[in-house]
């Protein structure tokens, strides 16, 4: 095990916590989580895929801490009322008390569902995130947004509930399918694009090594991403303003995810990456950023072997008006106006409701015509 363990502190008064990042942290789980416990017991929610790969190692790392576990089916469909109900009832059966801790061992699906379960169980128990996907390590495990989907849309039911600790073991990323890893990388790129041009430049140089398994590069990227998210969440925990910056690429991305039925035709992080490229295209057409910026974004996604255009999405898509209608259902609609995250350059994103709808339409129409 590499000795390097990085810590990012999230300084929310009364709800502060550490994000611990390092290779082999599962083996230290008892030492990391133990100090938070009032009795040597946690209840683990995980999914079946992660349970098969990493539950035994996590339990071994917990040592003498008793750790019953419930494995839910893997996949986005698990973020529903039925699975949520099963999870909460299982936690009650396990006699989880008010002062106990629930552990979410898995990707964003398990983190969101388990966090929401912890938020409502006995009117709120503490929980620890042990994120096992890159997306969960750099994004969903940090910041306290928890919840499930409704048939009407994604993440419409939920609560803000901050974890008490995030334990990001970069070693577990080794078992991720390459496509899932790269989808998470879409969120990493987003942090560079939205507020940190030097990080984007670093990713242009280090991204391929990071994808190939370079441990130091992975730890550095997770740390920088978590720092970026932590600083934004500290400024605006409940998304009254700045936190919306984290949605760079998501207005387009969510519409594409909806258009592809939230299926494996397009993973969330892939939608975000294409959405970032479109947001830069829109920014350039509006004269906000240099004409070269959208090409640079696409060139990096291309170099990483990622989807970068609507042309990279298999199967049929709605026409431009159909996509705009899907965008209008986005949670970011406020007073009937669609808000976009645009950029004055790489690393200089801002929130606006001032995008010209005709321009949005023509960018989408051109991108669709290129398919
Ligand atoms: N709360 C937030 O702030 C926030 C932010 C971004 C995304 N999200 C949510 O996160 C979810 C997506 O998260 P995700 O991409 O992690 O999806 P996921 O949890 O479904 O994980 C993707 C797949 O990888 C598998 N997996 C997980 N860890 C693995 C490992 N180490 N090795 C092998 N396979 C592994 C899972 O079983 C699953 O099949 C979405 O529901 C999205 O809404 C939440």
XYZ file of C-alpha atoms in Angstrom, residues 37-316:
280
model
C -18.394 5.097 16.393
C -20.153 5.007 19.773
C -20.222 1.209 19.640
C -18.244 -1.151 17.374
C -20.957 -1.650 14.773
C -21.917 -0.239 11.363
C -24.582 -1.260 8.829
C -23.406 -1.438 5.221
C -25.505 -0.785 2.138
C -23.835 -1.837 -1.103
C -24.701 -3.295 -4.507
C -24.255 -6.869 -5.667
C -21.357 -6.118 -8.032
C -19.392 -4.149 -5.452
C -20.197 -6.680 -2.735
C -18.676 -9.480 -4.817
C -15.525 -7.455 -5.491
C -14.812 -5.415 -2.381
C -17.071 -6.226 0.584
C -14.775 -8.900 2.025
C -11.755 -6.578 1.912
C -13.752 -3.756 3.477
C -15.001 -6.006 6.272
C -11.461 -7.293 6.863
C -10.328 -3.666 7.122
C -13.036 -2.979 9.695
C -11.455 -5.599 11.967
C -13.513 -6.067 15.125
C -16.276 -3.717 14.041
C -19.453 -5.718 13.485
C -20.720 -5.005 9.956
C -23.943 -6.542 8.634
C -24.405 -5.765 4.941
C -27.255 -5.573 2.475
C -26.479 -5.795 -1.258
C -29.001 -4.183 -3.609
C -29.115 -4.847 -7.359
C -26.465 -2.868 -9.278
C -27.612 -0.058 -11.543
C -29.552 3.199 -11.766
C -32.937 1.423 -11.529
C -32.145 0.724 -7.860
C -32.607 4.429 -7.053
C -36.380 3.898 -6.688
C -38.965 3.891 -3.893
C -39.170 0.080 -3.794
C -35.438 -0.485 -3.245
C -35.259 2.506 -0.956
C -38.066 1.035 1.167
C -36.280 -2.329 1.368
C -33.054 -0.632 2.415
C -34.670 1.465 5.140
C -36.586 -1.520 6.513
C -33.425 -3.608 6.514
C -31.648 -0.880 8.514
C -34.516 -0.885 11.028
C -34.347 -4.682 11.268
C -30.638 -4.339 11.956
C -31.609 -2.148 14.923
C -29.535 0.772 13.719
C -29.771 3.324 16.501
C -29.786 7.092 16.355
C -26.081 7.328 17.206
C -24.972 4.566 14.807
C -23.439 4.930 11.386
C -24.656 3.657 8.023
C -21.964 2.974 5.418
C -22.529 3.425 1.695
C -20.095 1.107 -0.114
C -20.527 1.607 -3.839
C -20.949 4.066 -6.677
C -23.212 7.088 -6.873
C -26.351 4.967 -6.922
C -25.615 3.401 -3.546
C -24.213 6.643 -2.114
C -27.331 8.611 -3.072
C -29.757 5.934 -1.853
C -27.926 5.079 1.377
C -27.391 8.752 2.185
C -31.102 9.414 1.767
C -31.927 6.351 3.884
C -29.623 7.695 6.609
C -31.255 11.129 6.303
C -34.724 9.790 7.086
C -34.009 6.820 9.368
C -34.945 7.806 12.923
C -35.081 11.392 11.618
C -31.436 11.230 10.644
C -28.468 9.037 11.470
C -24.877 9.661 10.455
C -23.387 7.978 7.405
C -19.994 7.341 5.855
C -19.402 7.297 2.119
C -17.016 4.681 0.768
C -17.228 5.558 -2.943
C -16.056 2.855 -5.359
C -16.447 4.535 -8.766
C -14.421 7.480 -10.038
C -17.652 9.443 -10.424
C -18.559 8.801 -6.795
C -15.042 9.626 -5.553
C -14.856 12.973 -7.344
C -18.451 14.050 -7.182
C -21.451 12.212 -5.746
C -19.973 11.235 -2.354
C -19.114 14.857 -1.554
C -21.549 17.648 -0.834
C -24.522 15.983 0.824
C -27.008 15.674 -2.035
C -28.817 12.386 -1.471
C -31.906 10.920 -3.058
C -33.665 8.639 -5.475
C -35.405 8.963 -8.834
C -39.118 9.210 -9.502
C -40.791 7.962 -12.686
C -41.103 11.672 -13.594
C -37.384 12.349 -13.435
C -33.987 11.844 -11.884
C -33.169 12.836 -8.307
C -36.550 14.450 -7.725
C -36.885 12.943 -4.228
C -34.156 13.536 -1.685
C -32.546 15.486 1.098
C -29.381 17.373 1.871
C -27.517 15.174 4.339
C -23.752 15.517 4.656
C -21.673 12.409 5.333
C -19.500 12.238 8.463
C -16.537 10.928 6.492
C -15.672 10.030 2.907
C -13.189 7.212 2.412
C -11.999 7.153 -1.206
C -9.735 4.167 -1.855
C -8.294 4.736 -5.324
C -7.264 1.052 -5.389
C -10.870 -0.084 -5.912
C -11.010 1.854 -9.184
C -8.854 -0.908 -10.663
C -11.863 -3.223 -11.007
C -14.049 -0.658 -12.803
C -14.948 -1.295 -16.421
C -12.894 1.162 -18.544
C -16.083 2.774 -19.806
C -17.330 3.422 -16.245
C -13.918 4.847 -15.333
C -13.956 7.228 -18.298
C -17.535 8.291 -17.560
C -16.332 9.383 -14.105
C -13.445 11.168 -15.789
C -16.070 13.345 -17.505
C -16.790 14.894 -14.094
C -13.048 15.350 -13.435
C -12.670 17.305 -16.686
C -15.679 19.377 -15.659
C -13.812 20.734 -12.601
C -10.939 21.920 -14.789
C -13.305 23.508 -17.267
C -15.468 25.249 -14.714
C -12.898 26.851 -12.450
C -9.325 25.677 -12.830
C -7.571 26.125 -16.185
C -4.274 24.883 -14.715
C -5.993 21.636 -13.679
C -7.398 21.203 -17.192
C -3.897 21.702 -18.593
C -2.572 19.136 -16.094
C -5.282 16.701 -17.226
C -4.333 17.227 -20.859
C -0.820 16.054 -19.913
C -1.635 13.437 -17.248
C -5.072 12.143 -18.309
C -3.800 9.189 -20.373
C -1.470 8.002 -17.566
C -4.276 8.436 -15.064
C -6.615 6.304 -17.181
C -3.878 3.686 -17.591
C -3.684 3.272 -13.809
C -1.034 5.732 -12.557
C -1.748 5.760 -8.809
C -0.202 9.146 -8.005
C -2.084 10.776 -10.886
C -5.365 9.210 -9.744
C -4.912 10.398 -6.173
C -3.969 13.887 -7.374
C -7.005 14.107 -9.671
C -9.452 12.879 -7.023
C -7.970 15.316 -4.501
C -8.116 18.328 -6.814
C -11.681 17.473 -7.834
C -12.826 17.068 -4.221
C -11.141 20.351 -3.263
C -12.973 22.118 -6.066
C -16.317 20.642 -5.050
C -15.704 21.237 -1.328
C -14.912 24.942 -1.858
C -18.096 25.431 -3.889
C -20.271 23.477 -1.425
C -18.839 25.512 1.469
C -19.937 28.701 -0.297
C -23.373 27.440 -1.270
C -24.446 24.167 0.365
C -28.046 24.130 -0.873
C -27.506 25.533 -4.382
C -28.896 29.021 -4.060
C -26.161 30.334 -6.369
C -22.589 29.193 -7.043
C -23.217 25.473 -6.564
C -25.017 25.524 -9.912
C -21.557 25.870 -11.507
C -21.128 22.162 -10.783
C -23.839 21.621 -13.376
C -21.555 22.652 -16.243
C -22.472 20.341 -19.117
C -25.521 19.016 -17.265
C -28.302 20.980 -18.984
C -27.352 19.445 -22.326
C -26.225 16.215 -20.649
C -29.482 15.566 -18.790
C -31.496 16.106 -21.971
C -29.292 13.557 -23.766
C -29.625 11.101 -20.877
C -33.414 11.482 -20.966
C -33.387 11.091 -24.767
C -31.483 7.813 -24.450
C -33.783 6.557 -21.682
C -31.080 6.637 -18.951
C -29.750 3.483 -20.556
C -26.239 2.315 -21.262
C -26.433 4.058 -24.617
C -25.143 7.047 -22.686
C -23.745 7.030 -19.142
C -24.215 10.099 -16.950
C -20.563 11.146 -17.123
C -20.544 10.684 -20.887
C -23.545 13.002 -21.156
C -21.718 15.539 -18.985
C -18.616 15.395 -21.197
C -20.617 15.948 -24.397
C -22.611 18.610 -22.549
C -19.398 20.437 -21.599
C -18.309 20.456 -25.243
C -21.723 21.866 -26.245
C -21.635 24.485 -23.457
C -18.249 25.683 -24.757
C -19.569 25.679 -28.318
C -22.483 27.860 -27.202
C -20.137 30.140 -25.254
C -17.885 30.568 -28.299
C -20.846 31.320 -30.606
C -22.044 33.921 -28.115
C -18.608 35.534 -28.297
C -17.926 34.790 -24.649
C -14.850 32.627 -25.105
C -12.228 32.036 -27.778
C -13.255 30.067 -30.877
C -10.455 27.584 -30.095
C -11.822 26.644 -26.652
C -14.564 24.199 -27.751
C -12.082 22.464 -30.078
C -9.614 22.143 -27.205
C -12.287 20.577 -24.990
C -13.218 18.106 -27.722
C -9.580 17.329 -28.495
C -8.971 16.302 -24.893
C -12.092 14.117 -24.739
C -11.017 12.553 -28.024
C -7.482 11.915 -26.751
C -9.015 10.104 -23.772
C -11.161 7.932 -26.034
C -14.360 9.514 -24.740
C -17.611 10.468 -26.405
C -17.445 14.154 -27.386
C -20.264 14.760 -29.894
C -23.876 13.804 -30.513
C -22.445 11.693 -33.346
C -20.856 9.419 -30.730
C -24.236 8.430 -29.244
C -25.588 5.230 -30.812
C -29.212 4.968 -31.939
C -31.851 7.582 -32.690
